XYZ file of C-alpha atoms in Angstrom:
461
model
C 8.761 36.311 -43.081
C 5.655 34.993 -43.726
C 4.220 33.268 -46.691
C 3.128 36.257 -48.497
C 5.853 38.234 -48.967
C 7.790 35.655 -49.432
C 5.126 34.276 -52.796
C 5.702 38.405 -53.651
C 9.637 37.606 -53.759
C 9.635 34.878 -55.746
C 6.569 36.605 -58.191
C 9.232 39.084 -58.253
C 12.264 37.269 -59.366
C 10.351 34.846 -62.216
C 9.437 38.253 -63.867
C 12.670 39.459 -63.973
C 13.839 36.326 -65.260
C 10.738 35.896 -68.235
C 12.074 39.394 -69.232
C 15.396 39.016 -69.906
C 14.877 35.345 -71.674
C 12.105 35.846 -72.935
C 12.533 36.710 -76.949
C 10.829 39.824 -78.092
C 11.166 41.493 -81.195
C 10.498 44.789 -81.389
C 12.119 47.477 -78.540
C 8.964 49.308 -78.636
C 7.035 45.475 -76.625
C 9.904 45.309 -74.680
C 9.160 49.281 -73.241
C 5.943 48.247 -72.841
C 5.924 44.813 -71.776
C 8.735 46.623 -69.207
C 6.271 48.714 -68.046
C 3.877 46.844 -66.880
C 6.141 44.643 -65.547
C 6.536 47.758 -62.590
C 3.063 48.898 -62.666
C 3.058 45.281 -61.384
C 6.214 44.722 -59.396
C 4.239 48.415 -56.957
C 0.772 45.987 -56.707
C 2.588 42.716 -55.572
C 5.219 44.261 -53.458
C 2.237 46.405 -51.449
C 0.244 43.412 -51.020
C 2.767 41.783 -49.261
C 3.509 44.354 -47.588
C 0.103 44.167 -46.091
C -0.624 40.523 -46.173
C 2.766 40.725 -42.682
C 1.064 43.102 -41.387
C -2.491 41.704 -41.038
C -3.496 40.478 -37.511
C -5.216 37.315 -36.503
C -8.998 38.750 -35.244
C -10.396 36.982 -31.778
C -13.474 38.564 -30.474
C -13.398 40.881 -28.012
C -13.943 38.702 -24.036
C -17.688 38.142 -22.462
C -18.532 37.593 -18.842
C -16.676 37.644 -15.690
C -13.134 34.945 -15.319
C -14.479 31.826 -13.990
C -12.444 31.473 -10.284
C -11.163 28.375 -9.825
C -12.254 26.509 -6.439
C -11.170 27.438 -3.135
C -11.610 25.744 0.302
C -11.504 26.246 3.965
C -7.918 25.530 5.746
C -8.908 22.406 8.314
C -9.307 23.613 10.952
C -11.723 26.172 9.640
C -13.848 23.075 8.163
C -13.554 21.081 11.123
C -17.185 21.849 13.170
C -16.900 24.351 16.005
C -17.926 21.094 18.548
C -17.098 17.789 19.086
C -14.188 18.315 18.360
C -11.902 20.472 21.170
C -8.974 16.938 21.703
C -8.179 17.435 17.828
C -7.421 20.699 18.015
C -5.455 20.546 21.064
C -2.958 17.562 19.753
C -2.867 19.199 16.304
C -1.535 22.781 18.112
C 0.199 21.090 19.902
C 2.348 17.725 17.272
C 4.841 19.054 14.898
C 2.408 17.776 12.063
C 0.972 21.028 11.017
C 5.007 22.416 10.262
C 5.650 19.243 8.444
C 2.454 18.614 6.138
C 3.427 22.441 5.208
C 7.111 21.575 4.510
C 6.970 18.571 3.174
C 3.568 18.035 1.735
C 2.523 21.529 0.663
C 1.802 20.394 -2.604
C -0.002 17.405 -2.185
C -3.573 16.370 -1.248
C -4.335 14.539 1.712
C -6.866 12.853 3.668
C -6.925 13.527 7.495
C -9.534 10.793 9.235
C -10.812 12.456 12.221
C -12.290 10.879 15.422
C -14.795 12.799 18.058
C -14.188 13.758 21.326
C -16.246 10.670 22.321
C -14.046 9.130 19.989
C -10.663 9.762 21.778
C -11.858 10.149 25.725
C -13.033 6.394 24.845
C -9.608 5.525 24.515
C -7.868 7.658 27.155
C -7.211 10.908 25.000
C -8.916 14.260 26.317
C -7.670 17.563 26.085
C -6.486 17.819 29.387
C -4.702 14.372 29.438
C -3.231 15.157 26.203
C -1.867 18.670 27.422
C 1.107 16.329 29.085
C 2.111 13.711 26.352
C 5.422 14.877 24.774
C 4.714 16.242 21.058
C 6.605 13.389 18.975
C 3.487 10.476 20.087
C 0.802 13.275 19.661
C 3.035 13.310 15.909
C 2.769 9.113 15.946
C -1.207 9.468 16.197
C -2.088 11.743 13.685
C -0.098 10.843 11.317
C -1.222 6.940 11.306
C -4.518 8.791 10.594
C -4.015 11.010 7.860
C -3.212 8.979 4.027
C -2.291 10.403 0.606
C -5.211 11.376 -1.717
C -8.081 12.863 -1.706
C -10.406 10.084 -0.443
C -13.677 10.208 -0.993
C -15.918 7.354 1.082
C -19.364 8.274 0.053
C -18.287 7.572 -3.739
C -16.786 4.022 -3.246
C -18.929 1.042 -3.882
C -20.307 -1.215 -0.642
C -17.769 -3.887 -0.618
C -14.715 -2.061 -2.378
C -10.794 -2.568 -0.429
C -7.926 -0.279 -0.475
C -4.732 -0.876 0.410
C -3.879 2.845 1.882
C 0.055 3.946 3.199
C 0.152 6.154 6.470
C 1.872 9.889 6.897
C 3.232 7.200 10.079
C 6.314 5.043 8.939
C 8.971 4.112 11.718
C 12.190 4.650 9.465
C 14.656 3.238 12.441
C 12.535 -0.627 10.866
C 13.281 -2.326 7.933
C 11.097 -3.854 5.118
C 13.366 -3.940 2.416
C 17.453 -3.503 3.164
C 20.093 -2.828 0.953
C 23.908 -3.966 1.109
C 26.163 -1.160 0.449
C 30.198 -1.861 0.780
C 29.403 -4.194 3.852
C 27.307 -2.963 5.309
C 23.446 -4.014 5.848
C 21.180 -0.036 5.303
C 17.640 0.853 5.087
C 16.120 0.216 1.966
C 12.481 0.958 2.209
C 11.119 1.919 6.188
C 8.242 0.656 7.554
C 5.122 2.695 6.889
C 1.755 1.317 8.723
C -0.721 0.708 5.977
C -5.074 1.580 6.869
C -7.014 -1.731 4.837
C -10.232 -0.611 3.835
C -13.069 -2.066 3.094
C -16.834 -0.255 2.128
C -19.514 -1.161 4.219
C -22.895 0.163 3.209
C -22.899 2.219 7.073
C -19.289 3.137 6.534
C -15.309 2.433 6.364
C -13.730 -0.698 7.881
C -9.807 -0.050 9.553
C -7.625 -3.305 9.345
C -10.853 -4.648 11.113
C -12.416 -1.075 13.071
C -15.679 -0.302 11.823
C -15.751 3.681 11.519
C -19.274 5.513 11.009
C -18.363 8.268 8.716
C -20.225 11.425 10.423
C -19.610 13.706 7.680
C -16.229 14.675 4.784
C -16.336 17.978 3.146
C -13.251 18.901 1.141
C -10.415 21.404 1.941
C -7.502 23.029 0.781
C -5.218 20.476 0.825
C -8.127 17.779 -0.230
C -10.343 15.562 1.813
C -11.462 15.316 5.961
C -13.564 12.829 6.789
C -14.882 12.623 10.156
C -15.155 9.502 11.800
C -16.047 7.651 15.231
C -13.400 5.921 16.108
C -10.017 5.649 16.655
C -7.666 3.411 14.783
C -5.762 1.220 16.158
C -1.452 1.334 15.026
C 0.532 -1.558 15.291
C 3.245 -1.043 18.434
C 3.666 -4.214 19.312
C 5.368 -7.711 17.372
C 3.868 -10.882 17.171
C 6.215 -11.819 19.416
C 4.967 -9.775 22.250
C 1.575 -10.861 22.098
C 2.027 -14.186 22.137
C 4.402 -13.697 25.056
C 2.075 -11.005 27.128
C -1.239 -12.990 26.913
C -1.363 -16.456 28.291
C -4.431 -17.561 25.926
C -1.342 -18.938 23.316
C 1.388 -20.441 25.919
C 0.898 -23.922 23.544
C 2.201 -22.388 20.155
C 4.493 -20.528 21.886
C 5.852 -23.947 23.259
C 5.716 -25.714 19.796
C 7.959 -22.397 18.203
C 10.236 -22.789 21.265
C 10.361 -26.282 20.693
C 10.675 -25.750 16.498
C 13.520 -23.572 16.371
C 15.481 -26.043 19.428
C 14.675 -29.132 16.283
C 15.655 -26.903 13.875
C 19.015 -25.482 14.943
C 20.920 -28.450 14.704
C 19.869 -28.541 10.990
C 20.992 -25.169 10.414
C 24.424 -26.151 12.090
C 25.059 -28.363 9.271
C 24.878 -26.214 6.582
C 25.862 -22.577 8.273
C 27.534 -20.854 11.235
C 23.916 -19.258 13.181
C 24.201 -16.139 12.135
C 24.207 -16.996 8.640
C 20.935 -15.148 6.933
C 19.023 -18.512 6.271
C 18.757 -18.540 10.476
C 17.769 -15.186 11.179
C 15.794 -15.515 8.520
C 13.978 -18.315 10.872
C 13.814 -16.908 13.706
C 11.813 -14.319 11.321
C 9.545 -16.621 9.690
C 9.293 -18.823 12.729
C 9.093 -16.912 15.458
C 7.849 -14.083 14.760
C 9.628 -10.856 15.857
C 13.070 -9.125 15.011
C 15.691 -10.644 16.648
C 17.235 -8.809 19.912
C 20.849 -6.323 18.426
C 23.109 -9.092 20.810
C 22.105 -11.737 18.405
C 22.616 -10.553 14.887
C 26.017 -9.595 13.375
C 26.975 -5.852 13.486
C 27.203 -5.685 9.424
C 23.269 -7.151 9.666
C 20.541 -5.509 9.170
C 17.410 -7.968 9.997
C 14.036 -6.441 8.260
C 10.602 -7.384 9.108
C 9.346 -9.705 8.039
C 4.793 -9.283 6.986
C 3.237 -11.905 8.045
C -1.183 -12.383 8.222
C -0.982 -15.308 11.110
C -3.635 -17.006 12.597
C -3.107 -17.354 16.412
C -4.374 -20.940 17.865
C -5.694 -20.850 21.634
C -5.395 -23.255 24.033
C -8.425 -24.535 23.200
C -7.229 -25.148 20.176
C -4.846 -27.522 20.703
C -6.973 -28.539 23.348
C -9.950 -29.916 20.680
C -6.934 -32.388 19.067
C -6.123 -33.611 22.051
C -3.157 -31.489 23.352
C -2.835 -30.566 26.860
C 0.520 -29.479 27.691
C 4.197 -28.788 26.574
C 4.678 -32.747 26.986
C 2.122 -33.586 24.901
C 3.992 -30.874 22.263
C 7.249 -32.410 22.732
C 5.990 -36.217 21.529
C 4.154 -33.856 18.313
C 7.494 -32.746 17.580
C 9.159 -36.544 17.780
C 6.410 -38.922 15.429
C 7.747 -39.853 12.553
C 4.988 -40.083 9.731
C 4.380 -36.443 10.232
C 8.460 -35.923 10.178
C 9.654 -34.762 6.253
C 12.854 -33.859 7.475
C 14.312 -36.820 9.682
C 13.988 -38.444 6.738
C 14.999 -36.593 4.328
C 18.674 -36.547 2.570
C 20.561 -34.322 4.002
C 20.648 -31.488 0.768
C 16.019 -31.279 0.974
C 16.825 -31.272 5.229
C 16.131 -27.589 4.934
C 12.676 -27.279 2.618
C 11.626 -30.801 4.631
C 8.483 -30.535 7.522
C 9.309 -31.322 11.084
C 6.595 -33.216 11.930
C 5.319 -29.275 13.843
C 5.707 -27.703 10.736
C 3.829 -30.285 9.282
C 0.840 -29.701 11.422
C 1.186 -25.857 11.896
C 2.519 -24.753 8.788
C -0.920 -22.893 7.100
C -0.971 -21.001 10.863
C 1.558 -18.102 8.953
C 1.423 -16.315 5.987
C 3.702 -15.063 4.456
C 2.737 -11.090 3.706
C 0.023 -9.231 5.726
C -3.842 -9.181 5.407
C -6.827 -8.268 7.139
C -9.868 -9.247 8.093
C -12.646 -7.186 8.093
C -15.771 -9.846 9.594
C -18.618 -9.192 6.524
C -17.931 -10.801 4.316
C -20.046 -11.226 1.728
C -20.231 -13.873 -1.349
C -23.358 -11.828 -2.737
C -21.815 -8.900 -3.006
C -20.184 -8.289 -6.984
C -17.708 -6.298 -5.430
C -16.134 -8.920 -3.106
C -13.422 -9.117 -0.698
C -9.197 -8.803 -3.200
C -7.175 -11.635 -2.262
C -3.705 -11.478 -4.422
C -1.852 -13.837 -5.240
C 1.764 -13.310 -3.598
C 4.276 -16.074 -4.612
C 6.641 -16.860 -1.697
C 10.472 -16.704 -3.252
C 11.537 -18.598 0.289
C 12.148 -21.910 0.837
C 10.324 -21.462 4.649
C 8.795 -24.676 5.311
C 6.621 -22.525 8.420
C 4.862 -20.332 5.362
C 2.315 -21.619 2.696
C 3.417 -21.368 -0.877
C 1.203 -18.906 -1.967
C -0.008 -15.899 -0.237
C -3.482 -14.230 -0.506
C -3.730 -10.248 0.692
C -6.270 -8.632 1.594
C -6.006 -5.285 -0.794
C -6.936 -4.033 -4.199
C -4.134 -2.830 -6.495
C -4.709 -2.500 -10.018
C -2.345 -4.566 -11.202
C -3.682 -7.473 -9.773
C -7.070 -8.838 -11.057
C -10.002 -9.496 -8.627
C -11.310 -12.779 -9.356
C -8.070 -14.125 -8.039
C -9.431 -17.525 -5.313
C -8.108 -18.189 -2.323
C -5.829 -21.555 -1.565
C -5.275 -23.191 -0.168
C -7.836 -21.561 2.119
C -10.992 -21.837 1.839
C -13.087 -19.089 3.717
C -16.476 -18.711 4.233
C -18.514 -16.734 7.423
C -21.119 -18.196 10.372
C -23.033 -16.676 12.455
C -21.109 -12.861 11.616
C -17.543 -13.920 11.598
C -15.145 -15.274 9.256
C -13.633 -18.505 9.076
C -11.062 -20.334 6.962
C -10.164 -24.136 6.643
C -7.413 -26.141 5.064
C -8.272 -26.343 1.824
C -10.654 -30.612 1.481
C -9.402 -31.217 5.135
C -11.354 -33.391 6.950
C -10.616 -30.755 9.920
C -13.671 -28.318 10.634
C -12.593 -24.451 9.946
C -11.663 -22.323 12.342
C -13.613 -19.047 13.578
C -12.071 -16.036 13.483
C -12.792 -14.763 16.740
C -9.997 -11.384 17.203
C -8.023 -9.943 14.960
C -4.894 -7.946 16.408
C -2.868 -5.434 14.322
C 1.799 -5.672 14.473
C 4.220 -4.372 13.068
C 4.466 -8.455 11.002
C 1.167 -7.096 10.463
C -2.364 -9.002 11.558
C -2.955 -11.751 14.172
C -6.514 -13.694 13.382
C -7.205 -15.391 17.222
C -8.395 -18.660 15.643
C -10.157 -21.292 18.082
C -9.606 -24.356 15.667
C -6.280 -25.810 14.097
C -6.233 -24.860 10.195
C -4.641 -28.396 9.512
C -4.091 -29.474 6.425
C -5.405 -31.891 4.531
C -4.197 -35.974 5.219
C -2.572 -35.387 8.594
C -3.707 -37.175 11.382
C -3.495 -36.283 15.505
């Protein structure tokens, strides 16, 4: 019932009540009042009916409806020439169907190298025809990120960390204990650390020129001049395969041998503490035979400053015998003198020298630090929740996250630049800064090759 109809009903009820209760003294007066009451009742009912039937007035629509913006599909937007290799890879891979099945309502950004970029990396239209579809899937998924990325709108100096669609489901970043067995809670995902330069963008240290970008039906297309290398190896693989790092590898081997008796004192070798030591110091996932059947070892994410053999030579260390001698120096060894309960967290002589080379988490160097920019690269502080004697108490990730202040300072490191290259030095240390000569991406994170050791304040060699 509308408000008008309700008001009429209430008015009629009041009229009837007033007629029956009002103290008229004459029947003539009563008859006259009743006649007036009937007429008023009729008028009120008519008004109520008309009010109940009233419709709101809307002016007629003018003009044509505004159509929603529509954009062509990816291959329709792609230039007809210069991107033939990508077209072949796209058609032969399973990625097109994957996106149709799982990302049909999602915006995606496709970072697409041109034919010259593919050729420089060893891919041509002919060669990819002989590749397995799974390998082509991996190549494409590493170049696709969620969301619509407008590179031209990013201010110079801004940083972004974006997950790609490339994941490896059998490598765990985090695990969960279920019914006495470890299971993968979060699998490995290849991530792009982007830095906006005046000329384009950098991804994981690789400078990219953006040839063009455009909206497409399900996101954005960004045409680039290089392939973006994605991680295929572990950090230990880099050290084992390159003779330039043999002394650092020997130091890691020796220090684990020194640590084994300490852990035997408290637990068995299959204890999680020992396995974590292998991950955090030896920079790899132990092979299955070294891990109990009910354990699943997660991937430890790092930034590693990896010194060359020449970096050791500059402080008088030339052979593995010199490393052995360093490991036996009592003035550097905290473990030998620490109480038993503190030996797991005290530093050995080697850890005293090398612990600043390993950082928990993952970071990349963009090689274009400009401290005059208002928006310089962001360093995110992550508290080290493990008692790892080889890890810094704090780790700062080159990353842009909205929940972290951009004014965080980098400690205990001093980062600078010299001749266009990034330098890293321990805060207040008397040793000269180390220069990053190259960066390599691994499953654990970036390896920054340095030409000097990064030694903390107060340590003398």
